[in-house]
mmCIF file of C-alpha atoms in Angstrom:
data_model
loop_
_atom_site.group_PDB
_atom_site.id
_atom_site.type_symbol
_atom_site.label_atom_id
_atom_site.label_comp_id
_atom_site.label_asym_id
_atom_site.label_seq_id
_atom_site.Cartn_x
_atom_site.Cartn_y
_atom_site.Cartn_z
ATOM 1 C CA MET R 16 0.000 0.000 0.000
ATOM 2 C CA ASP R 17 1.248 3.462 -0.894
ATOM 3 C CA ARG R 18 1.431 5.722 2.150
ATOM 4 C CA SER R 19 -0.465 8.448 0.350
ATOM 5 C CA ASP R 20 -3.397 6.045 -0.011
ATOM 6 C CA LEU R 21 -3.776 5.735 3.776
ATOM 7 C CA ASN R 22 -4.740 9.393 4.203
ATOM 8 C CA LEU R 23 -5.540 9.094 7.906
ATOM 9 C CA ASP R 24 -7.258 12.196 9.265
ATOM 10 C CA LEU R 25 -5.076 13.240 12.209
ATOM 11 C CA ASP R 26 -7.477 15.733 13.764
ATOM 12 C CA LYS R 27 -10.461 13.423 13.439
ATOM 13 C CA ILE R 28 -8.647 10.421 14.918
ATOM 14 C CA ASN R 29 -7.123 12.430 17.772
ATOM 15 C CA ARG R 30 -10.570 13.749 18.682
ATOM 16 C CA ALA R 31 -12.295 10.392 18.291
ATOM 17 C CA PHE R 32 -9.886 8.472 20.524
ATOM 18 C CA ALA R 33 -9.206 11.144 23.149
ATOM 19 C CA GLY R 34 -10.035 9.647 26.537
ATOM 20 C CA GLU R 35 -10.653 6.201 25.043
ATOM 21 C CA ASP R 36 -8.967 2.921 25.951
ATOM 22 C CA PRO R 37 -5.595 2.832 24.111
ATOM 23 C CA ARG R 38 -6.474 -0.592 22.750
ATOM 24 C CA LYS R 39 -9.179 0.979 20.593
ATOM 25 C CA LEU R 40 -6.651 3.250 18.889
ATOM 26 C CA LEU R 41 -4.197 0.378 18.479
ATOM 27 C CA ALA R 42 -6.839 -1.820 16.871
ATOM 28 C CA HIS R 43 -7.866 1.027 14.570
ATOM 29 C CA VAL R 44 -4.383 1.795 13.252
ATOM 30 C CA VAL R 45 -3.468 -1.878 12.851
ATOM 31 C CA GLU R 46 -6.619 -2.380 10.791
ATOM 32 C CA LYS R 47 -6.055 0.742 8.678
ATOM 33 C CA ILE R 48 -2.316 0.331 8.083
ATOM 34 C CA GLY R 49 -2.013 -3.454 8.275
ATOM 35 C CA PRO R 50 0.028 -5.598 10.700
ATOM 36 C CA ALA R 51 2.942 -6.001 8.280
ATOM 37 C CA ARG R 52 3.318 -2.245 7.761
ATOM 38 C CA ILE R 53 3.185 -0.956 11.332
ATOM 39 C CA ALA R 54 5.603 -1.788 14.150
ATOM 40 C CA LEU R 55 5.997 -1.137 17.858
ATOM 41 C CA ALA R 56 9.326 0.304 18.972
ATOM 42 C CA SER R 57 10.170 -1.332 22.305
ATOM 43 C CA SER R 58 12.919 -0.439 24.746
ATOM 44 C CA LEU R 59 11.358 -2.830 27.289
ATOM 45 C CA SER R 60 10.090 0.123 29.346
ATOM 46 C CA ILE R 61 6.908 -0.322 31.362
ATOM 47 C CA GLU R 62 5.029 1.590 28.669
ATOM 48 C CA ASP R 63 6.398 -0.623 25.913
ATOM 49 C CA GLN R 64 5.594 -3.745 27.901
ATOM 50 C CA VAL R 65 1.981 -2.591 28.198
ATOM 51 C CA LEU R 66 1.802 -1.915 24.458
ATOM 52 C CA THR R 67 3.453 -5.241 23.632
ATOM 53 C CA GLN R 68 0.765 -7.106 25.548
ATOM 54 C CA MET R 69 -2.034 -5.004 24.052
ATOM 55 C CA LEU R 70 -0.741 -5.267 20.496
ATOM 56 C CA LEU R 71 -0.165 -9.016 20.503
ATOM 57 C CA LYS R 72 -3.696 -9.545 21.809
ATOM 58 C CA ILE R 73 -5.005 -7.516 18.878
ATOM 59 C CA ASP R 74 -2.889 -9.349 16.290
ATOM 60 C CA ALA R 75 -0.407 -12.134 17.037
ATOM 61 C CA ARG R 76 1.448 -11.224 13.819
ATOM 62 C CA ALA R 77 2.336 -7.788 15.169
ATOM 63 C CA ARG R 78 5.848 -6.505 14.500
ATOM 64 C CA ILE R 79 7.782 -5.420 17.596
ATOM 65 C CA PHE R 80 11.377 -4.257 17.302
ATOM 66 C CA PHE R 81 14.206 -3.566 19.724
ATOM 67 C CA ILE R 82 17.277 -1.441 19.042
ATOM 68 C CA ASP R 83 20.280 -3.125 20.629
ATOM 69 C CA THR R 84 22.755 -0.296 21.145
ATOM 70 C CA GLY R 85 25.403 -2.583 22.616
ATOM 71 C CA ARG R 86 25.265 -0.658 25.911
ATOM 72 C CA ASN R 87 21.985 -1.950 27.350
ATOM 73 C CA PHE R 88 21.544 -3.279 30.881
ATOM 74 C CA GLN R 89 21.708 -7.051 31.314
ATOM 75 C CA GLN R 90 18.296 -6.761 32.982
ATOM 76 C CA THR R 91 16.929 -5.508 29.655
ATOM 77 C CA TYR R 92 18.157 -8.597 27.814
ATOM 78 C CA ASP R 93 16.790 -10.825 30.575
ATOM 79 C CA LEU R 94 13.397 -9.152 30.234
ATOM 80 C CA MET R 95 13.461 -9.656 26.467
ATOM 81 C CA GLU R 96 13.802 -13.407 26.978
ATOM 82 C CA GLU R 97 11.051 -13.464 29.583
ATOM 83 C CA THR R 98 8.695 -11.403 27.424
ATOM 84 C CA MET R 99 9.219 -13.533 24.325
ATOM 85 C CA GLY R 100 8.540 -16.649 26.372
ATOM 86 C CA ARG R 101 5.419 -15.180 27.933
ATOM 87 C CA TYR R 102 3.805 -13.943 24.722
ATOM 88 C CA GLU R 103 5.302 -16.427 22.248
ATOM 89 C CA PHE R 104 6.798 -14.034 19.706
ATOM 90 C CA HIS R 105 10.226 -12.792 18.604
ATOM 91 C CA TYR R 106 11.541 -9.248 18.553
ATOM 92 C CA GLU R 107 13.052 -7.823 15.412
ATOM 93 C CA VAL R 108 16.487 -6.724 16.655
ATOM 94 C CA TYR R 109 18.476 -3.913 15.038
ATOM 95 C CA ALA R 110 22.055 -3.026 15.977
ATOM 96 C CA PRO R 111 24.560 -0.309 14.961
ATOM 97 C CA GLU R 112 26.713 -0.773 11.887
ATOM 98 C CA ASN R 113 30.279 -1.483 13.019
ATOM 99 C CA SER R 114 31.649 0.430 10.035
ATOM 100 C CA GLU R 115 29.923 3.568 11.346
ATOM 101 C CA LEU R 116 30.493 3.098 15.078
ATOM 102 C CA GLU R 117 34.134 2.004 15.097
ATOM 103 C CA PRO R 118 35.619 5.278 13.717
ATOM 104 C CA PHE R 119 33.678 7.252 16.342
ATOM 105 C CA LEU R 120 34.990 5.039 19.154
ATOM 106 C CA ALA R 121 38.530 5.211 17.804
ATOM 107 C CA GLU R 122 38.489 9.004 17.706
ATOM 108 C CA TYR R 123 36.493 9.880 20.820
ATOM 109 C CA GLY R 124 36.596 6.803 23.053
ATOM 110 C CA PRO R 125 33.837 4.703 24.637
ATOM 111 C CA ASN R 126 32.632 7.388 27.090
ATOM 112 C CA ALA R 127 32.615 10.438 24.813
ATOM 113 C CA PHE R 128 28.947 11.105 25.606
ATOM 114 C CA TYR R 129 29.949 12.499 29.005
ATOM 115 C CA ASP R 130 32.192 15.169 27.442
ATOM 116 C CA LYS R 131 29.670 17.324 25.592
ATOM 117 C CA VAL R 132 26.127 17.136 24.318
ATOM 118 C CA GLU R 133 27.173 17.048 20.661
ATOM 119 C CA LEU R 134 29.166 13.856 21.208
ATOM 120 C CA ARG R 135 26.331 12.319 23.213
ATOM 121 C CA GLN R 136 23.925 13.114 20.395
ATOM 122 C CA LYS R 137 26.329 11.619 17.861
ATOM 123 C CA CYS R 138 26.598 8.451 19.942
ATOM 124 C CA CYS R 139 22.793 8.227 20.055
ATOM 125 C CA GLU R 140 22.629 8.798 16.319
ATOM 126 C CA LEU R 141 25.066 5.979 15.569
ATOM 127 C CA ARG R 142 23.676 3.520 18.100
ATOM 128 C CA LYS R 143 19.946 4.310 17.898
ATOM 129 C CA VAL R 144 18.776 6.697 15.217
ATOM 130 C CA ARG R 145 20.359 5.023 12.201
ATOM 131 C CA SER R 146 19.071 1.641 13.315
ATOM 132 C CA LEU R 147 15.622 3.196 13.677
ATOM 133 C CA GLN R 148 15.818 4.601 10.167
ATOM 134 C CA ARG R 149 16.475 1.129 8.782
ATOM 135 C CA VAL R 150 13.385 -0.387 10.365
ATOM 136 C CA LEU R 151 11.136 2.589 9.642
ATOM 137 C CA SER R 152 11.940 2.263 5.947
ATOM 138 C CA THR R 153 9.908 -0.977 6.050
ATOM 139 C CA VAL R 154 6.713 0.432 7.602
ATOM 140 C CA ASP R 155 4.032 3.075 7.134
ATOM 141 C CA GLY R 156 3.521 3.647 10.855
ATOM 142 C CA TRP R 157 5.294 3.135 14.153
ATOM 143 C CA ILE R 158 3.894 2.776 17.638
ATOM 144 C CA CYS R 159 5.661 4.320 20.636
ATOM 145 C CA GLY R 160 5.234 4.337 24.404
ATOM 146 C CA LEU R 161 5.590 8.101 24.776
ATOM 147 C CA ARG R 162 3.572 9.873 27.462
ATOM 148 C CA ARG R 163 3.036 13.602 27.850
ATOM 149 C CA GLU R 164 4.052 13.692 31.504
ATOM 150 C CA GLN R 165 7.434 12.039 30.860
ATOM 151 C CA SER R 166 9.367 15.212 30.078
ATOM 152 C CA PRO R 167 9.058 18.848 28.945
ATOM 153 C CA THR R 168 9.879 17.783 25.385
ATOM 154 C CA ARG R 169 6.860 15.449 25.249
ATOM 155 C CA GLN R 170 4.067 17.557 26.717
ATOM 156 C CA GLU R 171 2.377 18.274 23.384
ATOM 157 C CA ILE R 172 2.451 14.860 21.709
ATOM 158 C CA GLY R 173 -0.710 13.642 20.010
ATOM 159 C CA LEU R 174 -2.261 10.202 19.946
ATOM 160 C CA LEU R 175 -1.590 10.109 16.205
ATOM 161 C CA GLU R 176 1.007 12.295 14.516
ATOM 162 C CA TRP R 177 2.583 12.652 11.102
ATOM 163 C CA ASP R 178 6.336 12.063 11.314
ATOM 164 C CA SER R 179 7.515 14.201 8.405
ATOM 165 C CA ARG R 180 11.152 13.275 8.977
ATOM 166 C CA HIS R 181 10.429 9.635 8.154
ATOM 167 C CA ALA R 182 7.235 10.267 6.161
ATOM 168 C CA ILE R 183 5.168 7.846 8.242
ATOM 169 C CA TYR R 184 2.471 7.920 10.903
ATOM 170 C CA LYS R 185 3.505 7.862 14.554
ATOM 171 C CA VAL R 186 1.102 6.422 17.114
ATOM 172 C CA ASN R 187 1.301 7.265 20.831
ATOM 173 C CA PRO R 188 -1.560 5.277 22.411
ATOM 174 C CA LEU R 189 -0.452 6.043 25.991
ATOM 175 C CA ALA R 190 0.100 9.774 25.435
ATOM 176 C CA ALA R 191 -2.517 10.779 28.012
ATOM 177 C CA TRP R 192 -1.775 8.063 30.554
ATOM 178 C CA SER R 193 -0.113 8.777 33.879
ATOM 179 C CA GLU R 194 2.669 6.640 35.297
ATOM 180 C CA GLU R 195 0.158 5.369 37.859
ATOM 181 C CA GLN R 196 -2.148 4.155 35.091
ATOM 182 C CA VAL R 197 0.722 2.284 33.455
ATOM 183 C CA TRP R 198 1.624 0.532 36.706
ATOM 184 C CA ALA R 199 -2.011 -0.303 37.413
ATOM 185 C CA TYR R 200 -2.290 -2.036 34.041
ATOM 186 C CA ILE R 201 1.041 -3.837 34.570
ATOM 187 C CA ARG R 202 -0.168 -5.244 37.887
ATOM 188 C CA ARG R 203 -3.689 -6.059 36.729
ATOM 189 C CA GLU R 204 -2.470 -7.965 33.665
ATOM 190 C CA ASN R 205 0.606 -9.450 35.385
ATOM 191 C CA ILE R 206 2.924 -8.067 32.708
ATOM 192 C CA PRO R 207 6.671 -8.683 33.202
ATOM 193 C CA TYR R 208 8.796 -5.585 33.777
ATOM 194 C CA SER R 209 12.447 -4.776 34.398
ATOM 195 C CA SER R 210 13.779 -5.395 37.901
ATOM 196 C CA LEU R 211 15.550 -2.028 37.599
ATOM 197 C CA TYR R 212 12.260 -0.296 38.382
ATOM 198 C CA ASN R 213 12.394 -1.890 41.826
ATOM 199 C CA LYS R 214 15.768 -0.191 42.359
ATOM 200 C CA GLY R 215 14.610 3.376 41.744
ATOM 201 C CA PHE R 216 14.881 3.581 37.961
ATOM 202 C CA ARG R 217 11.933 5.279 36.240
ATOM 203 C CA SER R 218 13.227 5.451 32.662
ATOM 204 C CA ILE R 219 15.655 2.900 31.256
ATOM 205 C CA GLY R 220 18.023 3.325 28.328
ATOM 206 C CA CYS R 221 21.710 2.576 27.875
ATOM 207 C CA GLN R 222 23.520 1.578 31.068
ATOM 208 C CA PRO R 223 26.139 4.400 31.090
ATOM 209 C CA CYS R 224 23.491 7.067 30.526
ATOM 210 C CA THR R 225 20.819 5.935 32.985
ATOM 211 C CA ARG R 226 20.660 5.971 36.770
ATOM 212 C CA ALA R 227 18.126 5.600 39.549
ATOM 213 C CA VAL R 228 16.332 8.737 40.739
ATOM 214 C CA ALA R 229 15.042 10.007 44.056
ATOM 215 C CA PRO R 230 11.349 9.504 44.925
ATOM 216 C CA GLY R 231 9.245 12.236 43.343
ATOM 217 C CA ALA R 232 11.879 13.202 40.778
ATOM 218 C CA ASP R 233 11.031 13.800 37.125
ATOM 219 C CA VAL R 234 10.470 10.540 35.241
ATOM 220 C CA ARG R 235 13.403 11.070 32.881
ATOM 221 C CA SER R 236 15.730 12.854 35.291
ATOM 222 C CA GLY R 237 17.891 9.745 35.449
ATOM 223 C CA ARG R 238 18.625 9.925 31.726
ATOM 224 C CA TRP R 239 21.687 11.996 30.697
ATOM 225 C CA TRP R 240 21.494 13.624 34.129
ATOM 226 C CA TRP R 241 24.495 15.853 33.376
ATOM 227 C CA GLU R 242 22.627 17.720 30.601
ATOM 228 C CA ASP R 243 20.066 20.518 30.361
ATOM 229 C CA PRO R 244 16.586 18.883 30.621
ATOM 230 C CA SER R 245 15.464 20.656 27.436
ATOM 231 C CA LYS R 246 18.063 18.677 25.470
ATOM 232 C CA LYS R 247 17.274 15.259 26.945
ATOM 233 C CA GLU R 248 16.243 13.379 23.825
ATOM 234 C CA CYS R 249 18.268 10.804 21.931
ATOM 235 C CA GLY R 250 16.998 11.841 18.512
ATOM 236 C CA LEU R 251 14.424 9.076 18.173
ATOM 237 C CA HIS R 252 11.551 11.351 19.209
ATOM 238 C CA PRO R 253 12.000 14.976 18.136
ATOM 239 C CA SER R 254 8.900 17.099 18.615
ATOM 240 C CA LEU R 255 6.414 16.729 15.776
ATOM 241 C CA ASN R 256 3.924 19.320 16.974
ATOM 242 C CA PRO R 257 1.922 21.079 15.906
ATOM 243 C CA PRO R 258 0.546 18.176 13.866
ATOM 244 C CA ALA R 259 1.110 18.425 10.147
ATOM 245 C CA LYS R 260 -1.802 19.529 8.033
ATOM 246 C CA GLU R 261 -3.282 17.170 5.481
ATOM 247 C CA GLU R 262 -1.668 18.934 2.531
ATOM 248 C CA GLU R 263 1.773 18.547 4.135
ATOM 249 C CA LYS R 264 1.428 14.775 4.054
ATOM 250 C CA ARG R 265 0.862 14.550 0.317
#
């Protein structure tokens, strides 16, 4: 299917599914786009675990991918195994290209991301963003576990957005959910989650760039804690708002 043929009405869908169960939006976009042409990006966060369970119940053929940066926590890999066993599926795994990463490591070293934000962003680009670009070239839509309350850079996200950078639809079913709602669903559905959350972590990425946070701290304050909060994105989720108009998608 050509992406231009999808012609999903962003405003209409955002209004229709506002306040609704996220599973309704998931079912709608899977039906409209097709299970082979939409994929869930999972970092094994609590949000992504919720969406994994929801999505596989909607369609067992659902595509779910994981970007293995090479610097993930062992607990993340352990959770991958547990999740695949629980829901009887396999992640699509994407990793950095050695030919791109090795020159960066040779010039700047393995911990360059601590030195300045530009090097941290370059590390994220090589380890995450380029892998993401490879998988997104195979789909017309991607599903993410972003929530508005997670950080200042995410406060305006919509349930459905047009990602003009990749020319695909971006779906944020949990955009309006609170952290408490996520945990309530995790417990009610007995969904496996990372043991790191029991140690004070509230957002989990690469091991060198993530730490536990104090009770009551901002959800993503443990990510790149040495940087200005307004710059705390890895490049996977730049702001897409305000939503693109229909003519911009054609």
